[in-house]
Tab-separated table of C-alpha atoms in Angstrom:
chain	number	residue	atom	x	y	z
A	1	UNK	CA	-78.621	-210.181	1.025
A	2	UNK	CA	-76.274	-207.190	0.973
A	3	UNK	CA	-73.256	-209.529	1.012
A	4	UNK	CA	-74.547	-211.413	-2.036
A	5	UNK	CA	-75.073	-208.113	-3.890
A	6	UNK	CA	-71.528	-207.057	-3.144
A	7	UNK	CA	-70.173	-210.342	-4.435
A	8	UNK	CA	-72.197	-209.974	-7.615
A	9	UNK	CA	-70.910	-206.448	-8.182
A	10	UNK	CA	-67.359	-207.618	-7.600
A	11	UNK	CA	-67.688	-210.410	-10.142
A	12	UNK	CA	-69.289	-208.013	-12.627
A	13	UNK	CA	-66.417	-205.598	-12.281
A	14	UNK	CA	-63.904	-208.364	-12.831
A	15	UNK	CA	-65.743	-209.543	-15.944
A	16	UNK	CA	-65.909	-206.010	-17.380
A	17	UNK	CA	-62.191	-205.560	-16.719
A	18	UNK	CA	-61.330	-208.877	-18.416
A	19	UNK	CA	-63.496	-207.922	-21.415
A	20	UNK	CA	-61.658	-204.594	-21.808
A	21	UNK	CA	-58.285	-206.319	-21.613
A	22	UNK	CA	-59.394	-208.888	-24.191
A	23	UNK	CA	-60.615	-206.216	-26.619
A	24	UNK	CA	-57.455	-204.131	-26.200
A	25	UNK	CA	-55.221	-207.098	-26.858
A	26	UNK	CA	-53.500	-207.167	-23.453
A	27	UNK	CA	-53.823	-206.296	-19.780
A	28	UNK	CA	-54.450	-202.658	-18.847
A	29	UNK	CA	-51.408	-200.656	-17.935
A	30	UNK	CA	-50.914	-199.667	-14.332
A	31	UNK	CA	-49.533	-196.350	-13.257
A	32	UNK	CA	-45.989	-196.741	-11.991
A	33	UNK	CA	-45.606	-196.411	-8.237
A	34	UNK	CA	-42.330	-194.496	-8.604
A	35	UNK	CA	-42.088	-191.675	-11.093
A	36	UNK	CA	-38.403	-192.554	-11.663
A	37	UNK	CA	-39.532	-195.737	-13.411
A	38	UNK	CA	-40.990	-193.697	-16.300
A	39	UNK	CA	-38.434	-192.513	-18.851
A	40	UNK	CA	-40.821	-191.396	-21.592
A	41	UNK	CA	-42.115	-187.833	-21.635
A	42	UNK	CA	-45.398	-188.830	-23.314
A	43	UNK	CA	-46.083	-191.516	-20.741
A	44	UNK	CA	-45.348	-189.095	-17.925
A	45	UNK	CA	-47.839	-186.623	-19.407
A	46	UNK	CA	-50.371	-189.436	-19.641
A	47	UNK	CA	-49.971	-190.487	-16.031
A	48	UNK	CA	-50.187	-186.901	-14.871
A	49	UNK	CA	-53.528	-186.532	-16.681
A	50	UNK	CA	-54.711	-189.818	-15.154
A	51	UNK	CA	-53.923	-188.521	-11.658
A	52	UNK	CA	-55.772	-185.268	-12.371
A	53	UNK	CA	-58.889	-187.132	-13.562
A	54	UNK	CA	-58.900	-189.373	-10.502
A	55	UNK	CA	-58.407	-186.369	-8.240
A	56	UNK	CA	-61.276	-184.448	-9.883
A	57	UNK	CA	-63.573	-187.445	-9.431
A	58	UNK	CA	-62.832	-187.658	-5.716
A	59	UNK	CA	-63.223	-183.875	-5.288
A	60	UNK	CA	-66.714	-184.112	-6.800
A	61	UNK	CA	-67.504	-187.032	-4.505
A	62	UNK	CA	-66.371	-185.246	-1.325
A	63	UNK	CA	-68.867	-182.431	-1.892
A	64	UNK	CA	-71.604	-184.707	-0.467
A	65	UNK	CA	-71.863	-183.940	3.257
A	66	UNK	CA	-73.998	-187.040	3.884
A	67	UNK	CA	-71.152	-189.490	3.372
A	68	UNK	CA	-70.209	-189.506	7.040
A	69	UNK	CA	-67.230	-188.149	8.892
A	70	UNK	CA	-64.952	-191.166	8.392
A	71	UNK	CA	-65.656	-191.441	4.666
A	72	UNK	CA	-65.070	-187.715	4.187
A	73	UNK	CA	-61.767	-187.856	6.056
A	74	UNK	CA	-60.626	-190.847	3.943
A	75	UNK	CA	-61.540	-189.059	0.715
A	76	UNK	CA	-59.720	-185.903	1.814
A	77	UNK	CA	-56.609	-187.971	2.633
A	78	UNK	CA	-56.763	-189.643	-0.777
A	79	UNK	CA	-57.083	-186.285	-2.537
A	80	UNK	CA	-54.040	-184.918	-0.719
A	81	UNK	CA	-52.119	-188.075	-1.631
A	82	UNK	CA	-53.064	-187.574	-5.304
A	83	UNK	CA	-51.963	-183.940	-5.113
A	84	UNK	CA	-48.522	-185.040	-3.934
A	85	UNK	CA	-48.361	-187.673	-6.675
A	86	UNK	CA	-49.307	-185.099	-9.308
A	87	UNK	CA	-46.503	-182.852	-8.075
A	88	UNK	CA	-44.039	-185.744	-8.391
A	89	UNK	CA	-45.146	-186.412	-11.973
A	90	UNK	CA	-44.817	-182.729	-12.799
A	91	UNK	CA	-41.286	-182.743	-11.404
A	92	UNK	CA	-40.478	-185.844	-13.482
A	93	UNK	CA	-41.870	-184.191	-16.625
A	94	UNK	CA	-39.591	-181.202	-16.047
A	95	UNK	CA	-36.641	-183.568	-15.597
A	96	UNK	CA	-37.448	-185.223	-18.947
A	97	UNK	CA	-37.431	-181.833	-20.664
A	98	UNK	CA	-41.137	-181.061	-20.547
A	99	UNK	CA	-43.096	-178.048	-19.314
A	100	UNK	CA	-42.693	-176.674	-15.786
A	101	UNK	CA	-46.188	-177.313	-14.439
A	102	UNK	CA	-45.153	-176.637	-10.862
A	103	UNK	CA	-44.209	-173.053	-11.714
A	104	UNK	CA	-47.386	-172.430	-13.717
A	105	UNK	CA	-49.757	-174.026	-11.192
A	106	UNK	CA	-51.775	-171.423	-9.234
A	107	UNK	CA	-52.408	-171.662	-5.540
A	108	UNK	CA	-55.494	-173.422	-4.263
A	109	UNK	CA	-58.340	-171.126	-3.212
A	110	UNK	CA	-61.785	-171.772	-1.788
A	111	UNK	CA	-65.100	-170.415	-3.076
A	112	UNK	CA	-64.592	-167.133	-1.182
A	113	UNK	CA	-61.188	-166.500	-2.731
A	114	UNK	CA	-59.204	-167.449	0.375
A	115	UNK	CA	-56.169	-169.705	0.145
A	116	UNK	CA	-56.906	-173.157	1.510
A	117	UNK	CA	-55.259	-173.435	4.943
A	118	UNK	CA	-53.320	-176.426	6.173
A	119	UNK	CA	-49.942	-177.218	7.659
A	120	UNK	CA	-47.323	-178.969	5.533
A	121	UNK	CA	-49.337	-178.592	2.321
A	122	UNK	CA	-52.369	-180.494	3.644
A	123	UNK	CA	-55.605	-179.125	2.144
A	124	UNK	CA	-59.288	-179.523	2.933
A	125	UNK	CA	-61.953	-179.870	0.236
A	126	UNK	CA	-65.752	-179.837	0.085
A	127	UNK	CA	-67.492	-181.206	3.168
A	128	UNK	CA	-64.132	-181.738	4.907
A	129	UNK	CA	-64.026	-178.019	5.657
A	130	UNK	CA	-67.079	-178.423	7.913
A	131	UNK	CA	-65.662	-181.232	10.039
A	132	UNK	CA	-65.135	-180.683	13.786
A	133	UNK	CA	-61.777	-179.038	14.402
A	134	UNK	CA	-61.437	-177.964	10.763
A	135	UNK	CA	-64.124	-175.284	10.740
A	136	UNK	CA	-62.050	-173.161	13.128
A	137	UNK	CA	-59.227	-173.004	10.558
A	138	UNK	CA	-61.469	-171.154	8.114
A	139	UNK	CA	-62.819	-168.652	10.628
A	140	UNK	CA	-61.039	-165.345	10.387
A	141	UNK	CA	-59.594	-164.230	13.707
A	142	UNK	CA	-60.811	-160.906	15.029
A	143	UNK	CA	-58.130	-158.234	14.653
A	144	UNK	CA	-56.506	-157.158	17.884
A	145	UNK	CA	-57.568	-153.672	19.030
A	146	UNK	CA	-54.924	-151.067	18.234
A	147	UNK	CA	-52.857	-150.067	21.226
A	148	UNK	CA	-52.994	-146.394	22.130
A	149	UNK	CA	-49.642	-144.686	22.354
A	150	UNK	CA	-48.741	-141.808	24.635
A	151	UNK	CA	-48.888	-139.443	21.658
A	152	UNK	CA	-52.456	-140.544	20.860
A	153	UNK	CA	-53.533	-139.944	24.453
A	154	UNK	CA	-52.102	-136.398	24.507
A	155	UNK	CA	-53.329	-135.530	21.017
A	156	UNK	CA	-56.800	-134.270	22.032
A	157	UNK	CA	-55.868	-132.785	25.432
A	158	UNK	CA	-56.549	-129.025	25.613
A	159	UNK	CA	-56.049	-126.449	28.416
A	160	UNK	CA	-59.660	-127.119	29.431
A	161	UNK	CA	-58.560	-130.592	30.593
A	162	UNK	CA	-56.370	-128.975	33.274
A	163	UNK	CA	-58.986	-126.326	34.171
A	164	UNK	CA	-56.961	-123.343	32.961
A	165	UNK	CA	-59.984	-121.548	31.468
A	166	UNK	CA	-62.694	-122.492	33.952
A	167	UNK	CA	-62.869	-118.974	35.471
A	168	UNK	CA	-62.804	-116.977	32.232
A	169	UNK	CA	-66.590	-116.613	31.965
A	170	UNK	CA	-67.006	-115.633	35.652
A	171	UNK	CA	-69.772	-118.152	36.325
A	172	UNK	CA	-67.623	-120.417	38.461
A	173	UNK	CA	-66.292	-117.467	40.481
A	174	UNK	CA	-69.818	-116.281	41.367
A	175	UNK	CA	-70.897	-119.774	42.370
A	176	UNK	CA	-67.817	-120.272	44.523
A	177	UNK	CA	-68.367	-116.904	46.264
A	178	UNK	CA	-71.996	-117.751	47.034
A	179	UNK	CA	-71.026	-121.209	48.343
A	180	UNK	CA	-68.261	-119.705	50.476
A	181	UNK	CA	-70.679	-117.160	51.982
A	182	UNK	CA	-73.170	-119.869	52.866
A	183	UNK	CA	-70.419	-122.011	54.395
A	184	UNK	CA	-69.116	-119.153	56.557
A	185	UNK	CA	-72.629	-118.331	57.805
A	186	UNK	CA	-73.276	-121.970	58.697
A	187	UNK	CA	-69.968	-122.267	60.574
A	188	UNK	CA	-70.608	-119.038	62.520
A	189	UNK	CA	-74.079	-120.216	63.482
A	190	UNK	CA	-72.736	-123.600	64.548
A	191	UNK	CA	-69.996	-121.925	66.614
A	192	UNK	CA	-72.480	-119.645	68.415
A	193	UNK	CA	-74.768	-122.537	69.223
A	194	UNK	CA	-71.836	-124.535	70.611
A	195	UNK	CA	-70.807	-121.594	72.808
A	196	UNK	CA	-74.324	-121.203	74.182
A	197	UNK	CA	-74.551	-124.911	74.880
A	198	UNK	CA	-71.248	-124.976	76.775
A	199	UNK	CA	-72.249	-121.900	78.799
A	200	UNK	CA	-75.593	-123.395	79.731
A	201	UNK	CA	-73.890	-126.603	80.837
A	202	UNK	CA	-71.462	-124.710	83.069
A	203	UNK	CA	-74.153	-122.464	84.518
A	204	UNK	CA	-76.193	-125.522	85.343
A	205	UNK	CA	-73.231	-127.073	87.199
A	206	UNK	CA	-72.694	-123.883	89.274
A	207	UNK	CA	-69.179	-123.073	88.001
A	208	UNK	CA	-69.872	-119.581	86.587
A	209	UNK	CA	-70.635	-116.896	89.195
A	210	UNK	CA	-70.922	-113.732	87.100
A	211	UNK	CA	-71.702	-112.592	83.600
A	212	UNK	CA	-69.885	-109.494	82.240
A	213	UNK	CA	-69.744	-107.860	78.826
A	214	UNK	CA	-67.505	-109.587	76.250
A	215	UNK	CA	-64.549	-107.693	74.787
A	216	UNK	CA	-64.505	-106.381	71.260
A	217	UNK	CA	-61.615	-108.729	70.340
A	218	UNK	CA	-63.880	-111.775	70.610
A	219	UNK	CA	-66.356	-110.079	68.251
A	220	UNK	CA	-63.640	-109.557	65.627
A	221	UNK	CA	-62.499	-113.184	65.888
A	222	UNK	CA	-66.069	-114.413	65.435
A	223	UNK	CA	-66.476	-112.300	62.249
A	224	UNK	CA	-69.969	-110.994	63.208
A	225	UNK	CA	-71.073	-107.867	65.086
A	226	UNK	CA	-71.458	-108.444	68.829
A	227	UNK	CA	-74.683	-108.038	70.775
A	228	UNK	CA	-75.509	-108.028	74.461
A	229	UNK	CA	-76.311	-111.757	74.616
A	230	UNK	CA	-73.105	-112.726	72.838
A	231	UNK	CA	-71.046	-110.428	75.107
A	232	UNK	CA	-72.460	-111.881	78.263
A	233	UNK	CA	-72.094	-115.448	77.037
A	234	UNK	CA	-68.470	-114.910	75.972
A	235	UNK	CA	-67.396	-113.219	79.254
A	236	UNK	CA	-69.145	-115.840	81.313
A	237	UNK	CA	-67.397	-118.592	79.374
A	238	UNK	CA	-63.971	-117.016	79.975
A	239	UNK	CA	-64.627	-116.602	83.716
A	240	UNK	CA	-65.918	-120.146	83.976
A	241	UNK	CA	-62.812	-121.501	82.245
A	242	UNK	CA	-60.544	-119.469	84.592
A	243	UNK	CA	-62.368	-120.643	87.687
A	244	UNK	CA	-62.250	-124.269	86.534
A	245	UNK	CA	-58.524	-124.032	85.773
A	246	UNK	CA	-57.746	-122.450	89.150
A	247	UNK	CA	-59.684	-125.100	90.992
A	248	UNK	CA	-58.167	-128.003	89.034
A	249	UNK	CA	-54.499	-126.867	89.098
A	250	UNK	CA	-52.399	-126.475	92.226
A	251	UNK	CA	-48.779	-125.337	91.820
A	252	UNK	CA	-46.223	-127.153	94.023
A	253	UNK	CA	-43.258	-125.112	92.630
A	254	UNK	CA	-42.841	-121.375	91.910
A	255	UNK	CA	-44.614	-120.638	88.599
A	256	UNK	CA	-43.558	-117.447	86.743
A	257	UNK	CA	-46.258	-115.082	85.651
A	258	UNK	CA	-46.698	-113.587	82.198
A	259	UNK	CA	-44.487	-110.553	82.816
A	260	UNK	CA	-41.566	-112.659	84.030
A	261	UNK	CA	-41.804	-114.888	80.953
A	262	UNK	CA	-41.802	-111.882	78.615
A	263	UNK	CA	-38.757	-110.425	80.404
A	264	UNK	CA	-36.857	-113.733	80.109
A	265	UNK	CA	-37.587	-113.953	76.387
A	266	UNK	CA	-36.478	-110.347	75.861
A	267	UNK	CA	-33.189	-110.931	77.670
A	268	UNK	CA	-32.541	-114.072	75.560
A	269	UNK	CA	-33.074	-112.166	72.319
A	270	UNK	CA	-30.769	-109.331	73.471
A	271	UNK	CA	-28.011	-111.854	74.194
A	272	UNK	CA	-28.414	-113.370	70.729
A	273	UNK	CA	-28.177	-109.990	68.990
A	274	UNK	CA	-25.149	-108.986	71.044
A	275	UNK	CA	-23.348	-112.245	70.232
A	276	UNK	CA	-24.149	-111.773	66.531
A	277	UNK	CA	-22.667	-108.261	66.407
A	278	UNK	CA	-19.579	-109.217	68.394
A	279	UNK	CA	-18.760	-112.250	66.242
């Protein structure tokens, strides 16, 4: 049924065309394929207007998004072909001494005022701008974030960044002093507990045999005033260490004592000074 309707429409179109040719007295003129074949300025203007009317008709037709992807692509190709043909006619009109339409023609813009993109002069119209792969051409790319230079990074750096004014108000100094005092007390307490533990271990093993008062030098090194318990524990630890060392070490060669070592060092220094003055 659809085929018969198409045949009928085709025959009707042929009959209407023949009727127009009969009334006009001859066959309808066809637009020349090559613009060089037209040597009349009026005819060139006529064919340019004919191309513009045909192009406007197809642009109105391509606005319908329900035509289908293939039909829309064909229409867009035909419109671009007509645009190129119009440009050729405009060039031919200028060659024949007519107006320069190419120079007066504005650029093509979309509804948002953006120039229609396309490589090699190819443009997209109407529903063709929403086709897959074409929509991305109309999406504005996000601008790249500005790169910070070294000058920008140092622009807002103040002496506070390096901590030059942290102690001006005195708050940090007081906090550091309090923290230091607590740390020293904790270390002293830990040291005393370790000493007591070592002494108890040695007393339990039977190494220490006497407990005597500790010297005042050990109290100064510990940083706290000495008491009787601390004195006894310190002296006992020293005696235990001496007894353990004596029992563990046995000299097989003559070992100099402390006085002999001091005398040897003193003689060495005297020789150095004498050699320095004589040289």
